[in-house]
Amino acid sequence: MLASLSINIHQNLLFFFCVLSLGAISGMFSEKVGIVNIGINGMMSMGCVIYLVVAQVLTSSLGTEGASHSFWQLLALPIAGIGGMLFASLHGFATIKLKSDHTISGFAINLLAFGLAIILLDIFGNGNKKPAMNIQELAYIVNFSAGRFEVFSLKIFVTLLIIVLSAIMLYMTKWGLRFRSVGENPQASDVAGINVNSYKWQGVLISGFIAGIAGGFFAQARPSSFNGDVLGYGYLALSIMIMGQWNIYIISAITFLFSGLYAFAFSAPSFIPGLSQYQALFTLIPYVSALAVIALTARKSHAPAASGITYDKSKR
């Protein structure tokens, strides 16, 4: 039982770390250019449903033998990211072009994503609200007698790659310096010759792409749990971003700590006698803990100065 619990915790920890860290980094890219992105949950949902639809199409066309190799995921994952990016363009159009309220636009994105996801699931799900499949993730796996142990998987490689590339881009390049300046003082950036709206668009689209990939990871691990929404993990990612002070290094560390807590909360009731009846109560732990930490640290949060403020070039 202990071995099974350890394997289950390990798998859940990797799942939460990949999905939540990418979700938080997605929100960070958007807010670094001054765009509040409450719509991360919706973008993740679109990435998830697009991944499931592409998986359904590819596995059906490849047949049983071709689908069993799982290499089709190398195509499905970037398509999910592109789907999230295209959906994020709606948020960019509303906030940058139309100068709408960022929060209202974000919530509208979440509602729209839920509706579109339900429609796509009805179309491709054969009436079962989801495509019927058991996705085996592309990974190097060691088989123990107690179960399967993923030593190194596609989601870990992609997540670590995005974290490293994001850190390099934001903190070690001229592009990153200009990118961050837009979220702090767009008027000063404009005076310095920086195309503010161009960088805002870049931030929103990068945010959507990363959120779409996070949704793809959710689809890989929890295809049967998706019913139009990624269980609110986009909101959890936003709370981690705030706790991480919009800093990619702190975000990664906090995500790892919280992922361990979440993994234990989701795994323990299934393996420890007497706790199974409290399964629903344990699933509240991620949300309650995130809410408690934000309440305790809210006064010390330092968001980008121009975050959520509509940029008007005529006002300097």
Tab-separated table of C-alpha atoms in Angstrom:
chain	number	residue	atom	x	y	z
A	1	MET	CA	0.000	0.000	0.000
A	2	LEU	CA	2.817	2.397	0.852
A	3	ALA	CA	4.487	1.800	-2.512
A	4	SER	CA	1.210	2.424	-4.341
A	5	LEU	CA	0.624	5.599	-2.328
A	6	SER	CA	4.131	6.874	-3.138
A	7	ILE	CA	3.699	6.243	-6.858
A	8	ASN	CA	0.291	7.910	-6.850
A	9	ILE	CA	1.600	10.958	-4.974
A	10	HIS	CA	4.555	11.195	-7.370
A	11	GLN	CA	2.303	11.123	-10.436
A	12	ASN	CA	-0.125	13.649	-8.972
A	13	LEU	CA	2.742	15.930	-7.912
A	14	LEU	CA	4.102	15.990	-11.475
A	15	PHE	CA	0.627	16.616	-12.861
A	16	PHE	CA	-0.125	19.528	-10.519
A	17	PHE	CA	3.335	21.041	-10.910
A	18	CYS	CA	3.168	21.049	-14.715
A	19	VAL	CA	-0.404	22.319	-15.030
A	20	LEU	CA	-0.263	24.930	-12.265
A	21	SER	CA	3.232	26.258	-13.005
A	22	LEU	CA	2.402	26.760	-16.685
A	23	GLY	CA	-0.925	28.351	-15.765
A	24	ALA	CA	0.830	30.749	-13.384
A	25	ILE	CA	3.560	31.575	-15.919
A	26	SER	CA	0.831	32.182	-18.487
A	27	GLY	CA	-0.779	34.785	-16.248
A	28	MET	CA	2.612	36.317	-15.463
A	29	PHE	CA	3.403	36.965	-19.134
A	30	SER	CA	0.096	38.732	-19.586
A	31	GLU	CA	0.382	40.874	-16.466
A	32	LYS	CA	3.997	41.785	-17.181
A	33	VAL	CA	2.651	43.902	-20.056
A	34	GLY	CA	-0.226	45.287	-17.981
A	35	ILE	CA	-3.032	42.940	-19.112
A	36	VAL	CA	-4.886	41.220	-16.261
A	37	ASN	CA	-5.767	37.754	-17.511
A	38	ILE	CA	-8.602	36.254	-15.468
A	39	GLY	CA	-9.393	34.172	-18.552
A	40	ILE	CA	-6.536	31.702	-18.029
A	41	ASN	CA	-9.016	29.052	-16.888
A	42	GLY	CA	-10.951	29.425	-20.136
A	43	MET	CA	-7.801	29.320	-22.261
A	44	MET	CA	-6.707	26.152	-20.448
A	45	SER	CA	-10.162	24.665	-21.072
A	46	MET	CA	-9.893	25.420	-24.791
A	47	GLY	CA	-6.424	23.885	-24.920
A	48	CYS	CA	-7.806	20.826	-23.167
A	49	VAL	CA	-10.791	20.294	-25.456
A	50	ILE	CA	-8.722	20.945	-28.587
A	51	TYR	CA	-6.149	18.405	-27.385
A	52	LEU	CA	-8.913	15.828	-26.829
A	53	VAL	CA	-10.429	16.499	-30.242
A	54	VAL	CA	-7.050	16.269	-32.005
A	55	ALA	CA	-6.265	13.109	-30.024
A	56	GLN	CA	-9.560	11.597	-31.116
A	57	VAL	CA	-8.911	12.402	-34.774
A	58	LEU	CA	-5.263	11.289	-34.781
A	59	THR	CA	-5.757	8.061	-32.861
A	60	SER	CA	-8.707	7.135	-35.092
A	61	SER	CA	-6.705	7.755	-38.260
A	62	LEU	CA	-3.532	6.028	-37.005
A	63	GLY	CA	-5.291	2.892	-35.842
A	64	THR	CA	-4.603	0.868	-32.696
A	65	GLU	CA	-0.949	0.137	-33.430
A	66	GLY	CA	-0.043	3.694	-34.441
A	67	ALA	CA	-1.915	5.293	-31.535
A	68	SER	CA	-0.197	3.025	-29.002
A	69	HIS	CA	3.201	4.665	-29.664
A	70	SER	CA	1.935	8.024	-28.297
A	71	PHE	CA	4.166	10.059	-30.608
A	72	TRP	CA	1.055	11.760	-31.957
A	73	GLN	CA	1.167	13.846	-28.747
A	74	LEU	CA	4.102	15.780	-30.194
A	75	LEU	CA	1.625	17.189	-32.708
A	76	ALA	CA	-1.440	17.449	-30.457
A	77	LEU	CA	0.316	19.475	-27.753
A	78	PRO	CA	1.424	22.459	-29.898
A	79	ILE	CA	-1.994	22.477	-31.576
A	80	ALA	CA	-3.564	22.800	-28.129
A	81	GLY	CA	-1.182	25.702	-27.456
A	82	ILE	CA	-2.147	27.393	-30.714
A	83	GLY	CA	-5.823	26.928	-29.813
A	84	GLY	CA	-5.247	28.655	-26.487
A	85	MET	CA	-3.329	31.437	-28.245
A	86	LEU	CA	-6.100	32.055	-30.772
A	87	PHE	CA	-8.637	32.148	-27.976
A	88	ALA	CA	-6.415	34.589	-26.062
A	89	SER	CA	-6.533	36.899	-29.081
A	90	LEU	CA	-10.184	37.584	-28.184
A	91	HIS	CA	-9.029	38.859	-24.797
A	92	GLY	CA	-6.329	40.905	-26.488
A	93	PHE	CA	-8.798	42.418	-28.943
A	94	ALA	CA	-11.161	43.386	-26.110
A	95	THR	CA	-8.526	44.866	-23.796
A	96	ILE	CA	-5.997	46.345	-26.235
A	97	LYS	CA	-8.067	47.330	-29.247
A	98	LEU	CA	-11.445	48.050	-27.623
A	99	LYS	CA	-9.926	49.098	-24.260
A	100	SER	CA	-12.484	47.047	-22.305
A	101	ASP	CA	-12.250	46.284	-18.615
A	102	HIS	CA	-9.708	43.457	-18.195
A	103	THR	CA	-11.591	41.581	-15.484
A	104	ILE	CA	-14.929	41.606	-17.304
A	105	SER	CA	-13.256	40.450	-20.523
A	106	GLY	CA	-11.499	37.639	-18.659
A	107	PHE	CA	-14.696	36.332	-17.112
A	108	ALA	CA	-16.414	36.529	-20.503
A	109	ILE	CA	-13.573	34.442	-21.949
A	110	ASN	CA	-14.113	31.809	-19.234
A	111	LEU	CA	-17.854	31.623	-19.910
A	112	LEU	CA	-17.347	31.477	-23.675
A	113	ALA	CA	-14.731	28.747	-23.336
A	114	PHE	CA	-17.056	26.612	-21.225
A	115	GLY	CA	-19.852	26.898	-23.780
A	116	LEU	CA	-17.607	26.150	-26.765
A	117	ALA	CA	-16.014	23.214	-24.947
A	118	ILE	CA	-19.422	21.681	-24.241
A	119	ILE	CA	-20.387	22.046	-27.912
A	120	LEU	CA	-17.139	20.436	-29.119
A	121	LEU	CA	-17.472	17.610	-26.601
A	122	ASP	CA	-21.020	16.948	-27.802
A	123	ILE	CA	-19.853	16.874	-31.420
A	124	PHE	CA	-16.773	14.680	-30.944
A	125	GLY	CA	-17.749	12.843	-27.776
A	126	ASN	CA	-20.294	10.475	-29.281
A	127	GLY	CA	-22.941	11.654	-26.844
A	128	ASN	CA	-20.813	10.928	-23.789
A	129	LYS	CA	-19.805	14.560	-23.221
A	130	LYS	CA	-16.157	13.660	-23.895
A	131	PRO	CA	-14.128	11.667	-26.404
A	132	ALA	CA	-13.879	8.107	-25.107
A	133	MET	CA	-10.172	7.371	-24.786
A	134	ASN	CA	-7.439	6.382	-22.375
A	135	ILE	CA	-4.421	8.542	-23.171
A	136	GLN	CA	-1.050	7.017	-22.356
A	137	GLU	CA	1.390	9.871	-21.977
A	138	LEU	CA	4.628	9.826	-23.891
A	139	ALA	CA	7.109	9.052	-21.114
A	140	TYR	CA	9.997	6.892	-19.962
A	141	ILE	CA	8.244	4.539	-17.542
A	142	VAL	CA	9.576	1.993	-15.065
A	143	ASN	CA	7.120	-0.748	-14.169
A	144	PHE	CA	6.988	-1.779	-10.527
A	145	SER	CA	4.774	-4.599	-9.315
A	146	ALA	CA	2.646	-1.980	-7.526
A	147	GLY	CA	2.064	0.151	-10.619
A	148	ARG	CA	3.631	2.449	-13.210
A	149	PHE	CA	6.275	4.994	-12.288
A	150	GLU	CA	6.961	7.819	-14.720
A	151	VAL	CA	10.639	8.703	-14.469
A	152	PHE	CA	10.685	11.370	-17.168
A	153	SER	CA	7.653	12.385	-19.181
A	154	LEU	CA	6.849	14.755	-21.999
A	155	LYS	CA	5.047	17.163	-19.678
A	156	ILE	CA	8.077	17.459	-17.377
A	157	PHE	CA	10.439	18.142	-20.287
A	158	VAL	CA	8.122	20.764	-21.833
A	159	THR	CA	7.395	22.430	-18.479
A	160	LEU	CA	11.059	22.739	-17.496
A	161	LEU	CA	11.901	23.983	-20.998
A	162	ILE	CA	9.224	26.703	-20.786
A	163	ILE	CA	10.374	27.748	-17.308
A	164	VAL	CA	14.013	28.053	-18.406
A	165	LEU	CA	13.227	29.825	-21.694
A	166	SER	CA	10.826	32.206	-19.940
A	167	ALA	CA	13.443	33.140	-17.348
A	168	ILE	CA	16.062	33.759	-20.046
A	169	MET	CA	13.697	35.791	-22.205
A	170	LEU	CA	12.365	37.961	-19.368
A	171	TYR	CA	15.498	38.602	-17.348
A	172	MET	CA	18.469	38.153	-19.693
A	173	THR	CA	17.480	39.861	-22.952
A	174	LYS	CA	16.736	43.379	-24.192
A	175	TRP	CA	13.353	42.106	-25.316
A	176	GLY	CA	12.594	41.086	-21.746
A	177	LEU	CA	13.599	44.468	-20.365
A	178	ARG	CA	11.320	46.268	-22.813
A	179	PHE	CA	8.583	43.706	-22.214
A	180	ARG	CA	8.607	44.306	-18.444
A	181	SER	CA	8.835	48.080	-18.846
A	182	VAL	CA	5.501	48.099	-20.701
A	183	GLY	CA	3.766	46.695	-17.629
A	184	GLU	CA	5.426	49.174	-15.289
A	185	ASN	CA	5.174	52.445	-17.189
A	186	PRO	CA	3.776	52.197	-20.728
A	187	GLN	CA	3.897	55.982	-21.268
A	188	ALA	CA	7.631	56.085	-20.518
A	189	SER	CA	8.157	53.053	-22.742
A	190	ASP	CA	6.328	54.799	-25.558
A	191	VAL	CA	8.523	57.887	-25.167
A	192	ALA	CA	11.569	55.596	-25.387
A	193	GLY	CA	10.378	54.384	-28.785
A	194	ILE	CA	8.869	51.056	-27.698
A	195	ASN	CA	5.734	49.926	-29.498
A	196	VAL	CA	3.587	49.395	-26.401
A	197	ASN	CA	0.616	47.744	-28.081
A	198	SER	CA	2.873	45.343	-29.962
A	199	TYR	CA	4.391	44.121	-26.688
A	200	LYS	CA	0.945	43.883	-25.104
A	201	TRP	CA	-0.192	41.647	-27.953
A	202	GLN	CA	2.917	39.518	-27.577
A	203	GLY	CA	2.248	39.100	-23.869
A	204	VAL	CA	-1.378	38.069	-24.360
A	205	LEU	CA	-0.600	35.615	-27.163
A	206	ILE	CA	2.304	34.020	-25.283
A	207	SER	CA	0.017	33.758	-22.263
A	208	GLY	CA	-2.644	31.987	-24.325
A	209	PHE	CA	-0.160	29.581	-25.897
A	210	ILE	CA	1.254	28.489	-22.554
A	211	ALA	CA	-2.237	28.183	-21.054
A	212	GLY	CA	-3.263	26.003	-24.002
A	213	ILE	CA	-0.323	23.673	-23.355
A	214	ALA	CA	-1.301	23.494	-19.679
A	215	GLY	CA	-4.784	22.489	-20.817
A	216	GLY	CA	-3.230	19.816	-23.009
A	217	PHE	CA	-1.439	18.382	-19.977
A	218	PHE	CA	-4.755	18.300	-18.126
A	219	ALA	CA	-6.266	16.362	-21.042
A	220	GLN	CA	-3.400	13.855	-20.961
A	221	ALA	CA	-3.799	13.037	-17.291
A	222	ARG	CA	-7.513	13.642	-16.643
A	223	PRO	CA	-9.449	13.066	-19.902
A	224	SER	CA	-12.424	11.589	-18.033
A	225	SER	CA	-12.557	14.545	-15.592
A	226	PHE	CA	-13.072	17.192	-18.268
A	227	ASN	CA	-16.656	18.348	-18.712
A	228	GLY	CA	-16.044	21.745	-20.245
A	229	ASP	CA	-13.848	23.115	-17.439
A	230	VAL	CA	-10.404	22.240	-16.053
A	231	LEU	CA	-11.772	22.028	-12.490
A	232	GLY	CA	-10.878	25.654	-11.776
A	233	TYR	CA	-7.132	25.023	-11.984
A	234	GLY	CA	-6.741	28.255	-13.932
A	235	TYR	CA	-7.888	30.178	-10.863
A	236	LEU	CA	-5.487	28.190	-8.684
A	237	ALA	CA	-2.705	29.122	-11.098
A	238	LEU	CA	-3.648	32.809	-10.780
A	239	SER	CA	-3.451	32.591	-6.999
A	240	ILE	CA	-0.005	30.964	-7.248
A	241	MET	CA	1.105	33.755	-9.591
A	242	ILE	CA	0.057	36.336	-6.988
A	243	MET	CA	1.786	34.425	-4.193
A	244	GLY	CA	4.870	34.210	-6.392
A	245	GLN	CA	4.937	37.999	-6.769
A	246	TRP	CA	4.924	37.751	-10.586
A	247	ASN	CA	8.464	36.309	-10.406
A	248	ILE	CA	9.084	33.113	-12.344
A	249	TYR	CA	11.596	31.726	-9.828
A	250	ILE	CA	9.309	32.216	-6.837
A	251	ILE	CA	6.329	30.947	-8.839
A	252	SER	CA	8.166	27.712	-9.651
A	253	ALA	CA	9.178	27.145	-6.025
A	254	ILE	CA	5.702	27.840	-4.636
A	255	THR	CA	4.082	25.653	-7.278
A	256	PHE	CA	6.315	22.732	-6.294
A	257	LEU	CA	5.443	23.122	-2.607
A	258	PHE	CA	1.721	23.417	-3.257
A	259	SER	CA	1.826	20.538	-5.733
A	260	GLY	CA	3.170	18.275	-3.001
A	261	LEU	CA	0.325	19.310	-0.706
A	262	TYR	CA	-2.275	18.852	-3.432
A	263	ALA	CA	-0.850	15.477	-4.476
A	264	PHE	CA	-1.085	14.155	-0.918
A	265	ALA	CA	-4.605	15.553	-0.496
A	266	PHE	CA	-5.811	13.808	-3.649
A	267	SER	CA	-3.939	10.527	-3.090
A	268	ALA	CA	-4.251	9.859	0.639
A	269	PRO	CA	-8.024	9.175	0.839
A	270	SER	CA	-7.723	6.382	-1.732
A	271	PHE	CA	-4.964	4.499	0.063
A	272	ILE	CA	-5.260	5.277	3.772
A	273	PRO	CA	-8.032	3.308	5.519
A	274	GLY	CA	-10.782	5.430	6.990
A	275	LEU	CA	-10.168	8.478	4.818
A	276	SER	CA	-12.060	7.418	1.697
A	277	GLN	CA	-15.334	8.746	3.095
A	278	TYR	CA	-13.744	12.204	3.315
A	279	GLN	CA	-12.579	12.250	-0.335
A	280	ALA	CA	-14.719	15.290	-1.212
A	281	LEU	CA	-13.412	17.172	1.817
A	282	PHE	CA	-9.804	16.519	0.824
A	283	THR	CA	-10.395	17.893	-2.674
A	284	LEU	CA	-11.158	21.270	-1.102
A	285	ILE	CA	-7.643	21.552	0.329
A	286	PRO	CA	-6.032	23.139	-2.779
A	287	TYR	CA	-8.639	25.877	-3.017
A	288	VAL	CA	-8.891	26.606	0.708
A	289	SER	CA	-5.110	26.682	1.174
A	290	ALA	CA	-4.624	29.013	-1.800
A	291	LEU	CA	-7.346	31.346	-0.518
A	292	ALA	CA	-5.811	31.386	2.976
A	293	VAL	CA	-2.290	32.165	1.743
A	294	ILE	CA	-3.520	34.964	-0.542
A	295	ALA	CA	-5.511	36.483	2.332
A	296	LEU	CA	-2.374	36.490	4.503
A	297	THR	CA	-0.020	37.866	1.836
A	298	ALA	CA	-2.297	40.215	-0.132
A	299	ARG	CA	-0.927	43.394	1.468
A	300	LYS	CA	2.616	42.465	0.495
A	301	SER	CA	1.810	41.783	-3.148
A	302	HIS	CA	3.507	44.037	-5.684
A	303	ALA	CA	1.945	43.615	-9.101
A	304	PRO	CA	3.304	45.421	-12.177
A	305	ALA	CA	2.416	49.081	-11.713
A	306	ALA	CA	0.299	49.366	-14.867
A	307	SER	CA	-1.421	46.000	-14.496
A	308	GLY	CA	-5.124	46.304	-15.305
A	309	ILE	CA	-4.828	49.918	-16.432
A	310	THR	CA	-6.044	50.544	-19.973
A	311	TYR	CA	-3.282	52.140	-22.002
A	312	ASP	CA	-4.138	55.377	-23.773
A	313	LYS	CA	-1.330	56.715	-25.949
A	314	SER	CA	-2.718	60.255	-25.808
A	315	LYS	CA	-2.224	60.412	-22.030
A	316	ARG	CA	1.400	60.912	-21.051
